Each structure stands twice: as structure tokens, then as C-alpha cells.
Amino acid sequence: MPSRSNPVSASLDIEGLLIDALESVDEGFVFFDADDRLVLCNDRYRALYPHIAPLCVPGTPYRALLEADAADKHAAGLIDDPEAWIQERLEQHLAPQRLIEQRQSNGHWVQISEHLTVDGGSAGIHHDITEMKAREEQLERYSHMLRDTLENISQGLAGYDRDHRMTLWNERYVELIDLPPHFRIAGTPLLDIIRFCADRGDYGPGDPETLARISYQHLTNPRGHSYERRTTRGRMLEIRVVPIRDGGLVATFTDITERKQAEEALRQSEERYALAAAGANDGLWDWDLEANHIFYSSRWKQMLGHADPEIGDGPEEWFSRIHPYDVQQVTAQLDAHLAGALSHFESEHRMLHEDGTYHWMLTRGQAV
């Protein structure tokens, strides 16, 4: 007659296969019965918790393992109140709802996932996430570094993803375009911000929607875009948009109000200077010592019988026309003034006229 298989032997074979399977996984595995006593765990679990490994034998109460773990963490300064920590872990263990991350005394991090079984027991998967935490910490450091950098530059800056939704910005950007709080949220569409600015009158008179669409097309130009515009508060902004590789864009906003004011003041000064030069009976000259160029007014050239185009802007136009007997004197007087020995430059010398004669000239100047 055929022999019947031994149920006990079959059960032992299945248990052996289960243990072999558990030992082959990378995660630590632990199982507790309905009385919260250890049934089995694999070697990976013991390796994750070397300080409680001697207690990892069948029948050990779950609380005993917690007490040993709490004592180790308390000694390492990871927890302040061992009993409070034990109570919290017991609550999490009896009603598992989420993943738990714990730092160990050896510096490693373990992620714990626990599940209740139908017979009242519990199974736990313990995974070493030390490398993942290291990457997270590095990413966090980089994020803080980026944030500190953004908040310490004088320009406003905003970044948008390929869908033109805002991903990063600094407070200077918010300040320069006077952006309300409800727009300062990651994911805010660029078009919404532009429409707000158009409705406020930032882009001048006209239909706000049309102006917004035009501005949006410029800002999302794949070749980039730069322009200047005045805000409703009277500030002048220089805006530069640079596309980035993933299809997004970065926009910088620079307050150039003072620069524009200085340029306007310089323009007005140059106009006044030109009017003064045109109306003066004396010839005027202005020597840029660094560039070694001299501006000669039209009257200066006329006094020597020349039209504007006939004399350039080099020093030789002046010194080549000084009478040979006067060159050394003029040079000495000029050098003395530039060296600080004389408060100003003043010289009487002869200059060659276009008709071939020499005319006496009085020349004055002061270095600034």
C-alpha cells in the first residue's frame, strides 16, 4: 500500500522553507504572536539591532525588546524619556498606521513597517534607509544653500517649470513686482501673475488681456528675452528671461532706477556742456587721461582755422601744433599740475594756425 506523508514532517519542511526565504531577503523580518511574544526573526533583523540580538529568541516579550532598545537610544542621547518612548512605540505597534523612521545608536537609520495578522499577531519589516537619509540630508543642505543664496542677492529671481508654473522665487522678486501673498505659492501659473500685473496697469494703457498675452509670449520665447519697464510705483526694472534645459525658464529682475537717473543726469549734463561749448567764445578741451583722448570744441578748432572733421581726438592734435620753442615749457607745466605741484594748469604758448602762422594762446585746465 502507498505510504502516507507525515503531517509533522511536512509542516517542518514548510517552516524550514519559510525560514530560508526570510533569511534571503535584504530587510529585517520579525513576527510576534497574539501575546506579543517573539516567534521568529531573521539574521538581518538581528544585524539591524545588534544591541538586542541576544534577546531575539522565541518567547521574548515585545516590551522586553523595546526596553533594551530604549536603554541603548537613551545612552546615545537619541531619546530623553525611555518610558515615554516605549509607550509611544507600543501604541504604534498595537495600531500600526504609518511607516516609522528611527535613528540607531550606531548612526544608522531604520524604517519600520508593521502589520497585524488575522490571529492577533503582528509582522514587522525593518529596512536600512541610512543611504536614503544621507541623500535627503544632502538635498536639504543644498536646498538651504540655494535658499540662502537666493535671499542674499540684490536681484529678484523666479523660476518656472516647463508648464510655466512657479517653482522657486526670492523675497526680492516679490518686493520688486509687489506680488500679493496668494500668488506666492509653488505651482502658480506664470500667466496668472502676468494677468494680475496687466490688470494693475503695469504694462501701460490698453486691453489687459491683450497686453498679458503679448507679455506672456515674450517671456516664454524659447530664445529668451530682455526688456525694461517701469512699475506702477515709479521704479525702473530690467527683466531678463533665460530658458533652461528642461523647458522651464528663469527670470531675473534688477532695479535700475538709480542707474537710469544717473544716465538721464549725464545726458542733461552733456547737453548743457554742448550748449556751453557752442556758445562760448573760448575754445574748450576735455582730456580723458585714462583713455588718452581729448575732446576739442568746434571753437577750439576754429581758432586754429580748422573745421570739425579736420582735427581728431588725440593729444598729438594739440602738441604737434605747439611752437617747438614752447613744447618743453607746456609739458613741464602740465606735468607739474598732474603731479600736484600746481593747483591748476595755465600756459601761454604759440599754436600753429592753418594758414601757417603762429598765434599766441592762453590755455587753462584742472585735473578732476
mmCIF file of C-alpha atoms in Angstrom:
data_model
loop_
_atom_site.group_PDB
_atom_site.id
_atom_site.type_symbol
_atom_site.label_atom_id
_atom_site.label_comp_id
_atom_site.label_asym_id
_atom_site.label_seq_id
_atom_site.Cartn_x
_atom_site.Cartn_y
_atom_site.Cartn_z
ATOM 1 C CA MET A 1 0.000 0.000 0.000
ATOM 2 C CA PRO A 2 1.275 3.527 -0.701
ATOM 3 C CA SER A 3 2.724 5.287 2.312
ATOM 4 C CA ARG A 4 1.026 8.384 3.662
ATOM 5 C CA SER A 5 3.069 11.580 4.121
ATOM 6 C CA ASN A 6 3.810 12.602 7.705
ATOM 7 C CA PRO A 7 1.934 15.873 8.503
ATOM 8 C CA VAL A 8 4.511 16.822 11.131
ATOM 9 C CA SER A 9 7.361 16.313 8.700
ATOM 10 C CA ALA A 10 5.576 18.310 6.022
ATOM 11 C CA SER A 11 4.973 21.125 8.476
ATOM 12 C CA LEU A 12 8.638 21.181 9.442
ATOM 13 C CA ASP A 13 9.610 21.263 5.779
ATOM 14 C CA ILE A 14 7.343 24.251 5.157
ATOM 15 C CA GLU A 15 8.712 26.025 8.234
ATOM 16 C CA GLY A 16 12.243 25.397 7.027
ATOM 17 C CA LEU A 17 11.423 26.795 3.614
ATOM 18 C CA LEU A 18 9.859 29.857 5.239
ATOM 19 C CA ILE A 19 12.937 30.480 7.382
ATOM 20 C CA ASP A 20 15.223 30.060 4.368
ATOM 21 C CA ALA A 21 13.097 32.532 2.434
ATOM 22 C CA LEU A 22 13.193 35.085 5.244
ATOM 23 C CA GLU A 23 16.971 34.774 5.513
ATOM 24 C CA SER A 24 17.338 35.530 1.817
ATOM 25 C CA VAL A 25 15.661 38.943 1.907
ATOM 26 C CA ASP A 26 17.508 42.221 2.460
ATOM 27 C CA GLU A 27 15.052 43.504 5.048
ATOM 28 C CA GLY A 28 14.852 42.549 8.666
ATOM 29 C CA PHE A 29 11.751 40.479 9.442
ATOM 30 C CA VAL A 30 10.189 39.846 12.845
ATOM 31 C CA PHE A 31 6.968 38.092 13.880
ATOM 32 C CA PHE A 32 5.134 38.238 17.230
ATOM 33 C CA ASP A 33 2.212 36.076 18.351
ATOM 34 C CA ALA A 34 -1.101 37.232 19.804
ATOM 35 C CA ASP A 35 0.534 37.537 23.248
ATOM 36 C CA ASP A 36 3.197 39.829 21.762
ATOM 37 C CA ARG A 37 5.982 37.305 22.209
ATOM 38 C CA LEU A 38 8.670 36.794 19.632
ATOM 39 C CA VAL A 39 8.035 33.847 17.333
ATOM 40 C CA LEU A 40 10.854 34.291 14.850
ATOM 41 C CA CYS A 41 13.140 36.844 13.225
ATOM 42 C CA ASN A 42 15.819 36.634 10.579
ATOM 43 C CA ASP A 43 19.527 37.390 10.850
ATOM 44 C CA ARG A 44 19.065 40.706 9.050
ATOM 45 C CA TYR A 45 16.791 41.860 11.872
ATOM 46 C CA ARG A 46 19.443 40.926 14.444
ATOM 47 C CA ALA A 47 22.087 42.759 12.407
ATOM 48 C CA LEU A 48 19.984 45.923 12.386
ATOM 49 C CA TYR A 49 19.684 45.798 16.186
ATOM 50 C CA PRO A 50 22.946 44.267 17.471
ATOM 51 C CA HIS A 51 22.300 45.643 20.971
ATOM 52 C CA ILE A 52 19.168 43.475 21.357
ATOM 53 C CA ALA A 53 20.348 40.475 19.311
ATOM 54 C CA PRO A 54 20.931 38.292 22.437
ATOM 55 C CA LEU A 55 17.247 38.757 23.336
ATOM 56 C CA CYS A 56 15.990 37.759 19.898
ATOM 57 C CA VAL A 57 14.888 34.259 20.832
ATOM 58 C CA PRO A 58 11.379 32.762 20.664
ATOM 59 C CA GLY A 59 9.223 33.739 23.612
ATOM 60 C CA THR A 60 10.836 37.094 24.390
ATOM 61 C CA PRO A 61 8.130 39.723 25.094
ATOM 62 C CA TYR A 62 7.958 42.617 22.663
ATOM 63 C CA ARG A 63 8.201 45.057 25.575
ATOM 64 C CA ALA A 64 11.490 43.482 26.705
ATOM 65 C CA LEU A 65 12.951 44.210 23.286
ATOM 66 C CA LEU A 66 11.632 47.780 23.469
ATOM 67 C CA GLU A 67 13.152 48.301 26.926
ATOM 68 C CA ALA A 68 16.578 47.169 25.721
ATOM 69 C CA ASP A 69 16.281 49.330 22.595
ATOM 70 C CA ALA A 70 15.144 52.355 24.633
ATOM 71 C CA ALA A 71 18.067 51.978 27.048
ATOM 72 C CA ASP A 72 20.509 51.933 24.119
ATOM 73 C CA LYS A 73 18.952 55.007 22.492
ATOM 74 C CA HIS A 74 18.830 56.872 25.804
ATOM 75 C CA ALA A 75 22.516 56.165 26.441
ATOM 76 C CA ALA A 76 23.321 57.520 22.965
ATOM 77 C CA GLY A 77 21.315 60.691 23.617
ATOM 78 C CA LEU A 78 18.710 59.908 20.962
ATOM 79 C CA ILE A 79 15.741 59.994 23.359
ATOM 80 C CA ASP A 80 15.161 61.856 26.628
ATOM 81 C CA ASP A 81 12.436 59.773 28.285
ATOM 82 C CA PRO A 82 12.783 55.998 27.708
ATOM 83 C CA GLU A 83 9.411 55.129 29.254
ATOM 84 C CA ALA A 84 7.549 57.703 27.148
ATOM 85 C CA TRP A 85 9.294 56.382 24.054
ATOM 86 C CA ILE A 86 8.316 52.793 24.963
ATOM 87 C CA GLN A 87 4.664 53.781 25.421
ATOM 88 C CA GLU A 88 4.614 55.559 22.070
ATOM 89 C CA ARG A 89 6.115 52.531 20.305
ATOM 90 C CA LEU A 90 3.639 50.191 21.991
ATOM 91 C CA GLU A 91 0.758 52.314 20.712
ATOM 92 C CA GLN A 92 2.216 52.336 17.213
ATOM 93 C CA HIS A 93 2.828 48.590 17.391
ATOM 94 C CA LEU A 94 -0.693 47.727 18.503
ATOM 95 C CA ALA A 95 -2.357 50.009 15.950
ATOM 96 C CA PRO A 96 0.088 50.430 13.055
ATOM 97 C CA GLN A 97 -0.902 53.223 10.671
ATOM 98 C CA ARG A 98 2.243 54.590 9.077
ATOM 99 C CA LEU A 99 5.893 53.988 8.390
ATOM 100 C CA ILE A 100 8.218 54.723 11.301
ATOM 101 C CA GLU A 101 11.775 56.010 10.938
ATOM 102 C CA GLN A 102 14.242 55.524 13.777
ATOM 103 C CA ARG A 103 17.847 56.534 14.209
ATOM 104 C CA GLN A 104 20.063 53.930 15.857
ATOM 105 C CA SER A 105 22.939 54.462 18.271
ATOM 106 C CA ASN A 106 25.397 53.321 15.572
ATOM 107 C CA GLY A 107 24.250 56.159 13.289
ATOM 108 C CA HIS A 108 22.127 54.010 11.002
ATOM 109 C CA TRP A 109 18.507 54.743 10.158
ATOM 110 C CA VAL A 110 15.810 52.052 10.089
ATOM 111 C CA GLN A 111 12.361 52.279 8.529
ATOM 112 C CA ILE A 112 9.725 50.106 10.195
ATOM 113 C CA SER A 113 6.526 48.820 8.617
ATOM 114 C CA GLU A 114 4.239 46.790 10.911
ATOM 115 C CA HIS A 115 1.066 44.853 10.108
ATOM 116 C CA LEU A 116 -1.430 42.963 12.261
ATOM 117 C CA THR A 117 -2.269 39.361 11.362
ATOM 118 C CA VAL A 118 -5.720 37.767 11.431
ATOM 119 C CA ASP A 119 -4.854 35.682 14.504
ATOM 120 C CA GLY A 120 -3.887 38.761 16.556
ATOM 121 C CA GLY A 121 -0.162 38.599 15.963
ATOM 122 C CA SER A 122 1.989 41.133 14.135
ATOM 123 C CA ALA A 123 4.677 41.116 11.480
ATOM 124 C CA GLY A 124 7.305 43.788 11.026
ATOM 125 C CA ILE A 125 9.569 44.678 8.103
ATOM 126 C CA HIS A 126 12.674 46.681 9.084
ATOM 127 C CA HIS A 127 14.630 48.336 6.277
ATOM 128 C CA ASP A 128 18.006 50.102 6.498
ATOM 129 C CA ILE A 129 17.450 53.562 4.972
ATOM 130 C CA THR A 130 20.770 55.106 6.033
ATOM 131 C CA GLU A 131 21.837 55.919 2.461
ATOM 132 C CA MET A 132 18.428 57.366 1.651
ATOM 133 C CA LYS A 133 18.553 59.607 4.736
ATOM 134 C CA ALA A 134 22.062 60.732 3.801
ATOM 135 C CA ARG A 135 20.789 61.753 0.358
ATOM 136 C CA GLU A 136 17.840 63.530 1.933
ATOM 137 C CA GLU A 137 20.124 65.420 4.317
ATOM 138 C CA GLN A 138 22.426 66.376 1.455
ATOM 139 C CA LEU A 139 19.449 67.556 -0.585
ATOM 140 C CA GLU A 140 18.214 69.554 2.394
ATOM 141 C CA ARG A 141 21.637 71.187 2.793
ATOM 142 C CA TYR A 142 21.641 72.085 -0.889
ATOM 143 C CA SER A 143 18.108 73.446 -0.565
ATOM 144 C CA HIS A 144 19.114 75.628 2.380
ATOM 145 C CA MET A 145 22.199 76.781 0.491
ATOM 146 C CA LEU A 146 20.079 77.648 -2.542
ATOM 147 C CA ARG A 147 17.539 79.487 -0.395
ATOM 148 C CA ASP A 148 20.267 81.441 1.431
ATOM 149 C CA THR A 149 21.839 82.339 -1.910
ATOM 150 C CA LEU A 150 18.529 83.472 -3.388
ATOM 151 C CA GLU A 151 17.712 85.629 -0.381
ATOM 152 C CA ASN A 152 21.120 87.329 -0.367
ATOM 153 C CA ILE A 153 21.303 88.529 -3.939
ATOM 154 C CA SER A 154 20.217 92.026 -4.896
ATOM 155 C CA GLN A 155 18.168 90.838 -7.859
ATOM 156 C CA GLY A 156 14.690 89.424 -7.816
ATOM 157 C CA LEU A 157 14.610 85.892 -9.189
ATOM 158 C CA ALA A 158 11.827 83.482 -10.121
ATOM 159 C CA GLY A 159 11.969 80.042 -11.720
ATOM 160 C CA TYR A 160 9.238 78.318 -13.724
ATOM 161 C CA ASP A 161 8.937 74.712 -14.908
ATOM 162 C CA ARG A 162 8.160 73.520 -18.438
ATOM 163 C CA ASP A 163 4.455 74.149 -17.817
ATOM 164 C CA HIS A 164 5.347 77.716 -16.793
ATOM 165 C CA ARG A 165 4.349 77.227 -13.175
ATOM 166 C CA MET A 166 6.398 78.953 -10.494
ATOM 167 C CA THR A 167 8.775 76.608 -8.671
ATOM 168 C CA LEU A 168 11.074 78.990 -6.803
ATOM 169 C CA TRP A 169 11.399 82.684 -6.027
ATOM 170 C CA ASN A 170 13.032 85.035 -3.559
ATOM 171 C CA GLU A 171 11.634 87.863 -1.478
ATOM 172 C CA ARG A 172 13.369 90.453 -3.647
ATOM 173 C CA TYR A 173 11.256 89.288 -6.604
ATOM 174 C CA VAL A 174 8.097 89.584 -4.516
ATOM 175 C CA GLU A 175 9.151 93.069 -3.397
ATOM 176 C CA LEU A 176 10.093 94.397 -6.845
ATOM 177 C CA ILE A 177 6.857 93.400 -8.581
ATOM 178 C CA ASP A 178 4.726 93.875 -5.458
ATOM 179 C CA LEU A 179 3.262 90.362 -5.600
ATOM 180 C CA PRO A 180 0.295 89.671 -3.254
ATOM 181 C CA PRO A 181 0.526 86.691 -0.837
ATOM 182 C CA HIS A 182 -1.893 84.437 -2.731
ATOM 183 C CA PHE A 183 0.497 84.373 -5.711
ATOM 184 C CA ARG A 184 3.475 83.318 -3.565
ATOM 185 C CA ILE A 185 2.661 79.623 -3.865
ATOM 186 C CA ALA A 186 4.602 76.923 -5.707
ATOM 187 C CA GLY A 187 2.683 75.954 -8.826
ATOM 188 C CA THR A 188 1.224 79.404 -9.507
ATOM 189 C CA PRO A 189 0.895 79.792 -13.317
ATOM 190 C CA LEU A 190 3.049 82.495 -14.876
ATOM 191 C CA LEU A 191 0.065 83.662 -16.929
ATOM 192 C CA ASP A 192 -1.938 84.321 -13.752
ATOM 193 C CA ILE A 193 0.831 86.581 -12.438
ATOM 194 C CA ILE A 194 1.095 88.402 -15.770
ATOM 195 C CA ARG A 195 -2.670 88.934 -15.904
ATOM 196 C CA PHE A 196 -2.598 90.376 -12.401
ATOM 197 C CA CYS A 197 0.166 92.797 -13.418
ATOM 198 C CA ALA A 198 -1.716 93.757 -16.602
ATOM 199 C CA ASP A 199 -4.939 94.420 -14.676
ATOM 200 C CA ARG A 200 -2.955 96.602 -12.279
ATOM 201 C CA GLY A 201 -1.623 98.681 -15.166
ATOM 202 C CA ASP A 202 1.994 97.504 -15.087
ATOM 203 C CA TYR A 203 2.121 97.182 -18.884
ATOM 204 C CA GLY A 204 0.562 100.549 -19.612
ATOM 205 C CA PRO A 205 -2.767 101.524 -21.196
ATOM 206 C CA GLY A 206 -4.727 99.099 -23.346
ATOM 207 C CA ASP A 207 -6.753 95.926 -23.023
ATOM 208 C CA PRO A 208 -5.262 93.996 -20.056
ATOM 209 C CA GLU A 209 -5.879 90.557 -21.594
ATOM 210 C CA THR A 210 -4.195 91.552 -24.860
ATOM 211 C CA LEU A 211 -1.253 93.081 -23.002
ATOM 212 C CA ALA A 212 -0.980 89.965 -20.820
ATOM 213 C CA ARG A 213 -0.897 87.659 -23.849
ATOM 214 C CA ILE A 214 1.790 89.745 -25.547
ATOM 215 C CA SER A 215 3.910 89.791 -22.395
ATOM 216 C CA TYR A 216 3.429 86.041 -21.928
ATOM 217 C CA GLN A 217 4.640 85.365 -25.481
ATOM 218 C CA HIS A 218 7.752 87.474 -24.891
ATOM 219 C CA LEU A 219 8.557 85.854 -21.542
ATOM 220 C CA THR A 220 8.143 82.302 -22.852
ATOM 221 C CA ASN A 221 10.171 82.902 -26.006
ATOM 222 C CA PRO A 222 12.476 79.853 -26.300
ATOM 223 C CA ARG A 223 15.354 82.162 -27.278
ATOM 224 C CA GLY A 224 14.987 84.220 -24.108
ATOM 225 C CA HIS A 225 14.000 87.833 -23.734
ATOM 226 C CA SER A 226 15.158 91.009 -22.002
ATOM 227 C CA TYR A 227 13.452 94.359 -21.607
ATOM 228 C CA GLU A 228 12.938 97.298 -19.277
ATOM 229 C CA ARG A 229 9.686 98.512 -17.783
ATOM 230 C CA ARG A 230 8.527 100.986 -15.183
ATOM 231 C CA THR A 231 6.429 99.769 -12.262
ATOM 232 C CA THR A 232 3.298 101.483 -11.019
ATOM 233 C CA ARG A 233 5.421 102.744 -8.113
ATOM 234 C CA GLY A 234 7.795 104.506 -10.471
ATOM 235 C CA ARG A 235 10.713 102.071 -10.236
ATOM 236 C CA MET A 236 12.512 101.041 -13.413
ATOM 237 C CA LEU A 237 13.149 97.297 -13.761
ATOM 238 C CA GLU A 238 15.467 95.405 -16.082
ATOM 239 C CA ILE A 239 13.985 91.959 -16.731
ATOM 240 C CA ARG A 240 15.952 89.105 -18.274
ATOM 241 C CA VAL A 241 14.427 85.724 -19.090
ATOM 242 C CA VAL A 242 16.697 82.735 -19.749
ATOM 243 C CA PRO A 243 15.332 79.354 -20.928
ATOM 244 C CA ILE A 244 16.657 76.273 -19.109
ATOM 245 C CA ARG A 245 17.248 72.759 -20.418
ATOM 246 C CA ASP A 246 14.126 71.095 -19.042
ATOM 247 C CA GLY A 247 11.880 73.536 -20.891
ATOM 248 C CA GLY A 248 11.385 75.912 -17.989
ATOM 249 C CA LEU A 249 12.756 79.405 -17.550
ATOM 250 C CA VAL A 250 14.478 81.646 -15.024
ATOM 251 C CA ALA A 251 13.658 85.354 -14.835
ATOM 252 C CA THR A 252 15.767 87.979 -13.068
ATOM 253 C CA PHE A 253 14.506 91.400 -12.034
ATOM 254 C CA THR A 254 17.000 94.212 -11.402
ATOM 255 C CA ASP A 255 16.097 97.625 -10.032
ATOM 256 C CA ILE A 256 17.907 100.025 -12.379
ATOM 257 C CA THR A 257 16.115 103.172 -11.211
ATOM 258 C CA GLU A 258 19.266 104.841 -9.885
ATOM 259 C CA ARG A 259 21.240 103.865 -12.983
ATOM 260 C CA LYS A 260 18.572 105.361 -15.228
ATOM 261 C CA GLN A 261 18.508 108.526 -13.146
ATOM 262 C CA ALA A 262 22.295 108.784 -13.425
ATOM 263 C CA GLU A 263 22.125 108.229 -17.192
ATOM 264 C CA GLU A 264 19.496 110.937 -17.531
ATOM 265 C CA ALA A 265 21.523 113.326 -15.384
ATOM 266 C CA LEU A 266 24.592 112.608 -17.525
ATOM 267 C CA ARG A 267 22.618 113.179 -20.719
ATOM 268 C CA GLN A 268 21.338 116.508 -19.459
ATOM 269 C CA SER A 269 24.839 117.460 -18.322
ATOM 270 C CA GLU A 270 26.254 116.598 -21.734
ATOM 271 C CA GLU A 271 23.551 118.678 -23.394
ATOM 272 C CA ARG A 272 24.366 121.645 -21.157
ATOM 273 C CA TYR A 273 28.083 121.139 -21.813
ATOM 274 C CA ALA A 274 27.470 121.036 -25.561
ATOM 275 C CA LEU A 275 25.385 124.222 -25.380
ATOM 276 C CA ALA A 276 28.059 125.923 -23.285
ATOM 277 C CA ALA A 277 30.769 124.847 -25.701
ATOM 278 C CA ALA A 278 28.764 126.059 -28.685
ATOM 279 C CA GLY A 279 28.042 129.432 -27.088
ATOM 280 C CA ALA A 280 31.467 130.102 -25.617
ATOM 281 C CA ASN A 281 33.938 132.386 -27.381
ATOM 282 C CA ASP A 282 36.801 130.383 -25.884
ATOM 283 C CA GLY A 283 37.866 127.016 -27.218
ATOM 284 C CA LEU A 284 37.148 124.161 -24.805
ATOM 285 C CA TRP A 285 39.034 120.898 -24.378
ATOM 286 C CA ASP A 286 38.422 117.860 -22.157
ATOM 287 C CA TRP A 287 41.207 115.296 -21.741
ATOM 288 C CA ASP A 288 40.359 111.738 -20.680
ATOM 289 C CA LEU A 289 43.745 110.757 -19.256
ATOM 290 C CA GLU A 290 42.909 107.054 -18.909
ATOM 291 C CA ALA A 291 41.719 106.662 -22.494
ATOM 292 C CA ASN A 292 44.193 109.325 -23.690
ATOM 293 C CA HIS A 293 41.542 111.037 -25.765
ATOM 294 C CA ILE A 294 40.847 114.787 -25.904
ATOM 295 C CA PHE A 295 37.559 116.420 -26.835
ATOM 296 C CA TYR A 296 38.175 119.671 -28.716
ATOM 297 C CA SER A 297 35.231 122.014 -29.127
ATOM 298 C CA SER A 298 34.344 123.459 -32.513
ATOM 299 C CA ARG A 299 35.501 126.893 -31.324
ATOM 300 C CA TRP A 300 38.928 125.446 -30.330
ATOM 301 C CA LYS A 301 39.346 124.146 -33.864
ATOM 302 C CA GLN A 302 38.049 127.364 -35.448
ATOM 303 C CA MET A 303 40.627 129.392 -33.532
ATOM 304 C CA LEU A 304 43.281 127.424 -35.411
ATOM 305 C CA GLY A 305 41.490 127.795 -38.735
ATOM 306 C CA HIS A 306 40.112 124.251 -38.953
ATOM 307 C CA ALA A 307 36.664 122.724 -39.397
ATOM 308 C CA ASP A 308 35.412 119.965 -37.064
ATOM 309 C CA PRO A 309 36.323 116.945 -39.237
ATOM 310 C CA GLU A 310 39.886 118.174 -39.785
ATOM 311 C CA ILE A 311 41.049 117.588 -36.193
ATOM 312 C CA GLY A 312 40.748 114.270 -34.374
ATOM 313 C CA ASP A 313 40.694 113.499 -30.651
ATOM 314 C CA GLY A 314 44.321 112.586 -29.971
ATOM 315 C CA PRO A 315 46.751 114.625 -27.804
ATOM 316 C CA GLU A 316 49.038 114.947 -30.828
ATOM 317 C CA GLU A 317 46.466 117.266 -32.457
ATOM 318 C CA TRP A 318 47.383 119.778 -29.760
ATOM 319 C CA PHE A 319 51.051 119.116 -29.058
ATOM 320 C CA SER A 320 52.077 118.824 -32.717
ATOM 321 C CA ARG A 321 50.837 122.390 -33.242
ATOM 322 C CA ILE A 322 52.758 123.932 -30.299
ATOM 323 C CA HIS A 323 55.732 126.031 -31.373
ATOM 324 C CA PRO A 324 58.930 123.962 -30.997
ATOM 325 C CA TYR A 325 60.381 126.553 -28.578
ATOM 326 C CA ASP A 326 57.293 126.259 -26.304
ATOM 327 C CA VAL A 327 56.846 122.469 -26.158
ATOM 328 C CA GLN A 328 59.194 121.908 -23.196
ATOM 329 C CA GLN A 329 57.557 124.701 -21.186
ATOM 330 C CA VAL A 330 53.992 123.421 -21.803
ATOM 331 C CA THR A 331 54.976 119.845 -20.969
ATOM 332 C CA ALA A 332 56.677 120.893 -17.724
ATOM 333 C CA GLN A 333 53.689 122.981 -16.630
ATOM 334 C CA LEU A 334 51.284 120.140 -17.389
ATOM 335 C CA ASP A 335 53.404 117.531 -15.567
ATOM 336 C CA ALA A 336 53.713 119.784 -12.517
ATOM 337 C CA HIS A 337 49.951 120.140 -12.281
ATOM 338 C CA LEU A 338 49.313 116.412 -12.706
ATOM 339 C CA ALA A 339 51.922 115.683 -10.018
ATOM 340 C CA GLY A 340 50.137 118.026 -7.600
ATOM 341 C CA ALA A 341 52.796 120.730 -7.519
ATOM 342 C CA LEU A 342 50.450 123.263 -9.140
ATOM 343 C CA SER A 343 46.778 123.698 -8.229
ATOM 344 C CA HIS A 344 45.851 124.208 -11.870
ATOM 345 C CA PHE A 345 47.370 124.193 -15.325
ATOM 346 C CA GLU A 346 47.896 127.529 -17.060
ATOM 347 C CA SER A 347 50.153 128.182 -20.020
ATOM 348 C CA GLU A 348 50.754 130.864 -22.637
ATOM 349 C CA HIS A 349 52.271 129.432 -25.788
ATOM 350 C CA ARG A 350 52.195 129.699 -29.547
ATOM 351 C CA MET A 351 49.973 127.432 -31.669
ATOM 352 C CA LEU A 352 50.235 126.779 -35.401
ATOM 353 C CA HIS A 353 47.313 128.188 -37.406
ATOM 354 C CA GLU A 354 46.032 126.526 -40.578
ATOM 355 C CA ASP A 355 47.439 129.477 -42.593
ATOM 356 C CA GLY A 356 50.962 128.629 -41.409
ATOM 357 C CA THR A 357 51.317 131.426 -38.849
ATOM 358 C CA TYR A 358 51.626 131.034 -35.055
ATOM 359 C CA HIS A 359 49.039 132.561 -32.727
ATOM 360 C CA TRP A 360 49.531 133.135 -29.020
ATOM 361 C CA MET A 361 47.083 131.146 -26.884
ATOM 362 C CA LEU A 362 46.279 131.164 -23.155
ATOM 363 C CA THR A 363 45.362 127.638 -22.044
ATOM 364 C CA ARG A 364 43.902 126.774 -18.655
ATOM 365 C CA GLY A 365 42.784 123.442 -17.145
ATOM 366 C CA GLN A 366 42.383 121.471 -13.936
ATOM 367 C CA ALA A 367 42.547 117.733 -13.297
ATOM 368 C CA VAL A 368 39.413 116.265 -11.712
#
